[in-house]
Amino acid sequence: MTLHTPARPPHLPQSLAHTDSDSADRPTYIFEALLAGPVSQPITVPGWTVRAWPVARLGDATLEVRADGLRDSLADLHAALRDAGISALGPVRARHH
């Protein structure tokens, strides 16, 4: 019998693709959010790579974000989101690779 191990848990979106070893230690944050504009507009958070899904129970979208640089703490993320006019809702989950 062949066992199949999924590449990611089925309840989480596929992680951002990174190949350098420095980024492998950075967490990816997943959370629902209220956006500053329509979900159809690109979501830009300076210093962070953002993926968005227009599916959320509490807000406008579910976001998956990872720091582009060294500032990757949850406090850094909240400051960057606030500056971009985005409000995180509910728990912000960190996933380490």
GROMACS .gro file of N, CA and C in nm:
model
  291
    1MET      N    1   0.085  -0.117   0.000
    1MET     CA    2   0.000   0.000   0.000
    1MET      C    3   0.089   0.123   0.000
    2THR      N    4   0.052   0.222  -0.079
    2THR     CA    5   0.125   0.347  -0.086
    2THR      C    6   0.055   0.451   0.000
    3LEU      N    7   0.129   0.515   0.088
    3LEU     CA    8   0.073   0.621   0.171
    3LEU      C    9   0.098   0.754   0.104
    4HIS      N   10  -0.002   0.838   0.105
    4HIS     CA   11   0.009   0.971   0.048
    4HIS      C   12   0.008   1.073   0.161
    5THR      N   13   0.112   1.153   0.168
    5THR     CA   14   0.119   1.259   0.268
    5THR      C   15   0.093   1.391   0.197
    6PRO      N   16  -0.013   1.462   0.234
    6PRO     CA   17  -0.041   1.589   0.167
    6PRO      C   18   0.071   1.689   0.192
    7ALA      N   19   0.093   1.777   0.095
    7ALA     CA   20   0.198   1.879   0.105
    7ALA      C   21   0.164   1.985   0.209
    8ARG      N   22   0.038   1.999   0.245
    8ARG     CA   23  -0.005   2.099   0.343
    8ARG      C   24  -0.132   2.049   0.409
    9PRO      N   25  -0.159   2.098   0.528
    9PRO     CA   26  -0.286   2.060   0.591
    9PRO      C   27  -0.403   2.109   0.506
   10PRO      N   28  -0.508   2.032   0.493
   10PRO     CA   29  -0.618   2.071   0.405
   10PRO      C   30  -0.695   2.193   0.454
   11HIS      N   31  -0.683   2.230   0.581
   11HIS     CA   32  -0.759   2.343   0.634
   11HIS      C   33  -0.687   2.476   0.619
   12LEU      N   34  -0.563   2.476   0.568
   12LEU     CA   35  -0.487   2.599   0.552
   12LEU      C   36  -0.453   2.622   0.405
   13PRO      N   37  -0.447   2.748   0.361
   13PRO     CA   38  -0.407   2.774   0.223
   13PRO      C   39  -0.262   2.736   0.201
   14GLN      N   40  -0.228   2.707   0.076
   14GLN     CA   41  -0.090   2.671   0.044
   14GLN      C   42   0.003   2.785   0.083
   15SER      N   43   0.115   2.753   0.143
   15SER     CA   44   0.206   2.856   0.191
   15SER      C   45   0.273   2.927   0.075
   16LEU      N   46   0.328   3.044   0.107
   16LEU     CA   47   0.400   3.121   0.007
   16LEU      C   48   0.527   3.048  -0.031
   17ALA      N   49   0.564   3.054  -0.156
   17ALA     CA   50   0.683   2.984  -0.202
   17ALA      C   51   0.807   3.069  -0.176
   18HIS      N   52   0.897   3.018  -0.095
   18HIS     CA   53   1.024   3.083  -0.065
   18HIS      C   54   1.132   2.977  -0.072
   19THR      N   55   1.248   3.013  -0.128
   19THR     CA   56   1.353   2.915  -0.142
   19THR      C   57   1.476   2.946  -0.059
   20ASP      N   58   1.497   3.070  -0.016
   20ASP     CA   59   1.617   3.100   0.060
   20ASP      C   60   1.602   3.057   0.205
   21SER      N   61   1.714   3.020   0.267
   21SER     CA   62   1.709   2.966   0.403
   21SER      C   63   1.668   3.070   0.505
   22ASP      N   64   1.698   3.199   0.482
   22ASP     CA   65   1.659   3.304   0.577
   22ASP      C   66   1.508   3.314   0.589
   23SER      N   67   1.437   3.304   0.479
   23SER     CA   68   1.292   3.318   0.484
   23SER      C   69   1.225   3.194   0.542
   24ALA      N   70   1.295   3.081   0.542
   24ALA     CA   71   1.235   2.958   0.594
   24ALA      C   72   1.204   2.967   0.743
   25ASP      N   73   1.276   3.052   0.815
   25ASP     CA   74   1.254   3.067   0.958
   25ASP      C   75   1.148   3.170   0.990
   26ARG      N   76   1.106   3.247   0.893
   26ARG     CA   77   1.007   3.352   0.917
   26ARG      C   78   0.867   3.290   0.921
   27PRO      N   79   0.785   3.337   1.014
   27PRO     CA   80   0.648   3.282   1.020
   27PRO      C   81   0.561   3.338   0.908
   28THR      N   82   0.460   3.261   0.875
   28THR     CA   83   0.353   3.307   0.788
   28THR      C   84   0.234   3.328   0.878
   29TYR      N   85   0.170   3.444   0.868
   29TYR     CA   86   0.054   3.476   0.951
   29TYR      C   87  -0.073   3.460   0.869
   30ILE      N   88  -0.176   3.398   0.928
   30ILE     CA   89  -0.303   3.376   0.861
   30ILE      C   90  -0.413   3.430   0.950
   31PHE      N   91  -0.503   3.512   0.889
   31PHE     CA   92  -0.610   3.574   0.966
   31PHE      C   93  -0.715   3.632   0.873
   32GLU      N   94  -0.831   3.661   0.930
   32GLU     CA   95  -0.935   3.732   0.856
   32GLU      C   96  -0.916   3.880   0.878
   33ALA      N   97  -0.962   3.960   0.781
   33ALA     CA   98  -0.938   4.103   0.790
   33ALA      C   99  -1.050   4.185   0.729
   34LEU      N  100  -1.062   4.307   0.780
   34LEU     CA  101  -1.143   4.411   0.716
   34LEU      C  102  -1.048   4.492   0.631
   35LEU      N  103  -1.083   4.511   0.505
   35LEU     CA  104  -0.993   4.579   0.411
   35LEU      C  105  -1.031   4.726   0.395
   36ALA      N  106  -0.934   4.805   0.351
   36ALA     CA  107  -0.956   4.948   0.328
   36ALA      C  108  -1.036   4.971   0.200
   37GLY      N  109  -1.032   4.879   0.107
   37GLY     CA  110  -1.103   4.894  -0.020
   37GLY      C  111  -1.170   4.763  -0.058
   38PRO      N  112  -1.219   4.757  -0.181
   38PRO     CA  113  -1.284   4.634  -0.228
   38PRO      C  114  -1.188   4.516  -0.233
   39VAL      N  115  -1.241   4.398  -0.214
   39VAL     CA  116  -1.161   4.276  -0.218
   39VAL      C  117  -1.096   4.259  -0.355
   40SER      N  118  -1.157   4.312  -0.458
   40SER     CA  119  -1.105   4.296  -0.594
   40SER      C  120  -0.977   4.377  -0.618
   41GLN      N  121  -0.947   4.476  -0.534
   41GLN     CA  122  -0.825   4.555  -0.549
   41GLN      C  123  -0.706   4.478  -0.491
   42PRO      N  124  -0.586   4.496  -0.551
   42PRO     CA  125  -0.468   4.433  -0.493
   42PRO      C  126  -0.445   4.484  -0.350
   43ILE      N  127  -0.405   4.395  -0.262
   43ILE     CA  128  -0.379   4.431  -0.123
   43ILE      C  129  -0.229   4.449  -0.107
   44THR      N  130  -0.190   4.571  -0.070
   44THR     CA  131  -0.049   4.604  -0.057
   44THR      C  132  -0.019   4.642   0.087
   45VAL      N  133   0.075   4.572   0.147
   45VAL     CA  134   0.124   4.603   0.280
   45VAL      C  135   0.276   4.613   0.266
   46PRO      N  136   0.331   4.736   0.266
   46PRO     CA  137   0.475   4.752   0.245
   46PRO      C  138   0.557   4.668   0.342
   47GLY      N  139   0.656   4.594   0.287
   47GLY     CA  140   0.742   4.508   0.366
   47GLY      C  141   0.690   4.368   0.386
   48TRP      N  142   0.574   4.338   0.331
   48TRP     CA  143   0.512   4.207   0.350
   48TRP      C  144   0.458   4.155   0.217
   49THR      N  145   0.466   4.024   0.196
   49THR     CA  146   0.403   3.959   0.082
   49THR      C  147   0.267   3.911   0.128
   50VAL      N  148   0.164   3.945   0.052
   50VAL     CA  149   0.026   3.917   0.092
   50VAL      C  150  -0.043   3.831  -0.013
   51ARG      N  151  -0.112   3.728   0.033
   51ARG     CA  152  -0.205   3.652  -0.050
   51ARG      C  153  -0.341   3.667   0.015
   52ALA      N  154  -0.445   3.680  -0.066
   52ALA     CA  155  -0.579   3.702  -0.012
   52ALA      C  156  -0.680   3.611  -0.079
   53TRP      N  157  -0.779   3.571   0.001
   53TRP     CA  158  -0.893   3.494  -0.047
   53TRP      C  159  -1.019   3.568  -0.006
   54PRO      N  160  -1.112   3.590  -0.097
   54PRO     CA  161  -1.234   3.663  -0.064
   54PRO      C  162  -1.335   3.578   0.012
   55VAL      N  163  -1.286   3.497   0.104
   55VAL     CA  164  -1.370   3.410   0.185
   55VAL      C  165  -1.335   3.435   0.331
   56ALA      N  166  -1.435   3.474   0.409
   56ALA     CA  167  -1.413   3.500   0.551
   56ALA      C  168  -1.547   3.499   0.622
   57ARG      N  169  -1.546   3.454   0.746
   57ARG     CA  170  -1.670   3.456   0.825
   57ARG      C  171  -1.691   3.592   0.889
   58LEU      N  172  -1.582   3.654   0.934
   58LEU     CA  173  -1.594   3.779   1.009
   58LEU      C  174  -1.570   3.905   0.926
   59GLY      N  175  -1.483   3.898   0.829
   59GLY     CA  176  -1.441   4.018   0.758
   59GLY      C  177  -1.461   4.009   0.608
   60ASP      N  178  -1.374   4.082   0.537
   60ASP     CA  179  -1.382   4.089   0.391
   60ASP      C  180  -1.304   3.979   0.321
   61ALA      N  181  -1.195   3.932   0.386
   61ALA     CA  182  -1.108   3.835   0.322
   61ALA      C  183  -1.025   3.761   0.427
   62THR      N  184  -0.968   3.650   0.383
   62THR     CA  185  -0.869   3.579   0.464
   62THR      C  186  -0.734   3.611   0.403
   63LEU      N  187  -0.639   3.653   0.487
   63LEU     CA  188  -0.507   3.691   0.439
   63LEU      C  189  -0.401   3.595   0.490
   64GLU      N  190  -0.300   3.574   0.408
   64GLU     CA  191  -0.180   3.501   0.444
   64GLU      C  192  -0.065   3.596   0.414
   65VAL      N  193   0.013   3.631   0.514
   65VAL     CA  194   0.122   3.728   0.493
   65VAL      C  195   0.253   3.676   0.550
   66ARG      N  196   0.360   3.717   0.486
   66ARG     CA  197   0.496   3.683   0.531
   66ARG      C  198   0.585   3.804   0.508
   67ALA      N  199   0.671   3.829   0.605
   67ALA     CA  200   0.761   3.944   0.597
   67ALA      C  201   0.860   3.927   0.483
   68ASP      N  202   0.887   4.038   0.414
   68ASP     CA  203   0.988   4.039   0.308
   68ASP      C  204   1.127   4.061   0.367
   69GLY      N  205   1.133   4.124   0.484
   69GLY     CA  206   1.261   4.157   0.545
   69GLY      C  207   1.272   4.096   0.683
   70LEU      N  208   1.354   4.157   0.765
   70LEU     CA  209   1.381   4.103   0.898
   70LEU      C  210   1.273   4.136   1.001
   71ARG      N  211   1.194   4.237   0.977
   71ARG     CA  212   1.092   4.276   1.073
   71ARG      C  213   0.970   4.188   1.050
   72ASP      N  214   0.960   4.080   1.128
   72ASP     CA  215   0.855   3.983   1.101
   72ASP      C  216   0.774   3.945   1.225
   73SER      N  217   0.781   4.027   1.330
   73SER     CA  218   0.704   3.994   1.450
   73SER      C  219   0.558   4.029   1.431
   74LEU      N  220   0.475   3.977   1.518
   74LEU     CA  221   0.332   4.007   1.513
   74LEU      C  222   0.307   4.156   1.534
   75ALA      N  223   0.385   4.219   1.622
   75ALA     CA  224   0.372   4.364   1.643
   75ALA      C  225   0.407   4.441   1.516
   76ASP      N  226   0.511   4.396   1.443
   76ASP     CA  227   0.547   4.459   1.315
   76ASP      C  228   0.433   4.445   1.215
   77LEU      N  229   0.373   4.327   1.212
   77LEU     CA  230   0.262   4.305   1.120
   77LEU      C  231   0.144   4.395   1.153
   78HIS      N  232   0.106   4.403   1.279
   78HIS     CA  233  -0.007   4.489   1.317
   78HIS      C  234   0.019   4.634   1.281
   79ALA      N  235   0.142   4.683   1.300
   79ALA     CA  236   0.176   4.821   1.264
   79ALA      C  237   0.164   4.841   1.113
   80ALA      N  238   0.215   4.746   1.034
   80ALA     CA  239   0.208   4.757   0.888
   80ALA      C  240   0.063   4.752   0.839
   81LEU      N  241  -0.019   4.665   0.900
   81LEU     CA  242  -0.160   4.658   0.862
   81LEU      C  243  -0.232   4.787   0.895
   82ARG      N  244  -0.207   4.842   1.013
   82ARG     CA  245  -0.270   4.968   1.053
   82ARG      C  246  -0.235   5.079   0.953
   83ASP      N  247  -0.107   5.086   0.914
   83ASP     CA  248  -0.064   5.188   0.817
   83ASP      C  249  -0.130   5.168   0.681
   84ALA      N  250  -0.163   5.044   0.646
   84ALA     CA  251  -0.228   5.014   0.518
   84ALA      C  252  -0.380   5.023   0.526
   85GLY      N  253  -0.434   5.052   0.645
   85GLY     CA  254  -0.579   5.064   0.661
   85GLY      C  255  -0.650   4.931   0.669
   86ILE      N  256  -0.581   4.828   0.714
   86ILE     CA  257  -0.638   4.694   0.724
   86ILE      C  258  -0.649   4.656   0.870
   87SER      N  259  -0.763   4.598   0.909
   87SER     CA  260  -0.785   4.554   1.047
   87SER      C  261  -0.790   4.402   1.053
   88ALA      N  262  -0.703   4.343   1.134
   88ALA     CA  263  -0.706   4.199   1.155
   88ALA      C  264  -0.821   4.166   1.250
   89LEU      N  265  -0.894   4.060   1.219
   89LEU     CA  266  -1.006   4.017   1.301
   89LEU      C  267  -0.979   3.877   1.356
   90GLY      N  268  -1.025   3.853   1.476
   90GLY     CA  269  -1.009   3.721   1.534
   90GLY      C  270  -0.864   3.689   1.559
   91PRO      N  271  -0.834   3.563   1.579
   91PRO     CA  272  -0.695   3.526   1.608
   91PRO      C  273  -0.606   3.537   1.484
   92VAL      N  274  -0.483   3.579   1.505
   92VAL     CA  275  -0.381   3.578   1.401
   92VAL      C  276  -0.293   3.457   1.431
   93ARG      N  277  -0.297   3.361   1.341
   93ARG     CA  278  -0.220   3.237   1.361
   93ARG      C  279  -0.085   3.248   1.292
   94ALA      N  280   0.019   3.208   1.362
   94ALA     CA  281   0.153   3.205   1.304
   94ALA      C  282   0.188   3.061   1.270
   95ARG      N  283   0.238   3.042   1.151
   95ARG     CA  284   0.283   2.910   1.108
   95ARG      C  285   0.430   2.923   1.073
   96HIS      N  286   0.514   2.839   1.132
   96HIS     CA  287   0.657   2.840   1.104
   96HIS      C  288   0.689   2.725   1.010
   97HIS      N  289   0.783   2.749   0.921
   97HIS     CA  290   0.816   2.647   0.820
   97HIS      C  291   0.938   2.572   0.859
   0.00000   0.00000   0.00000
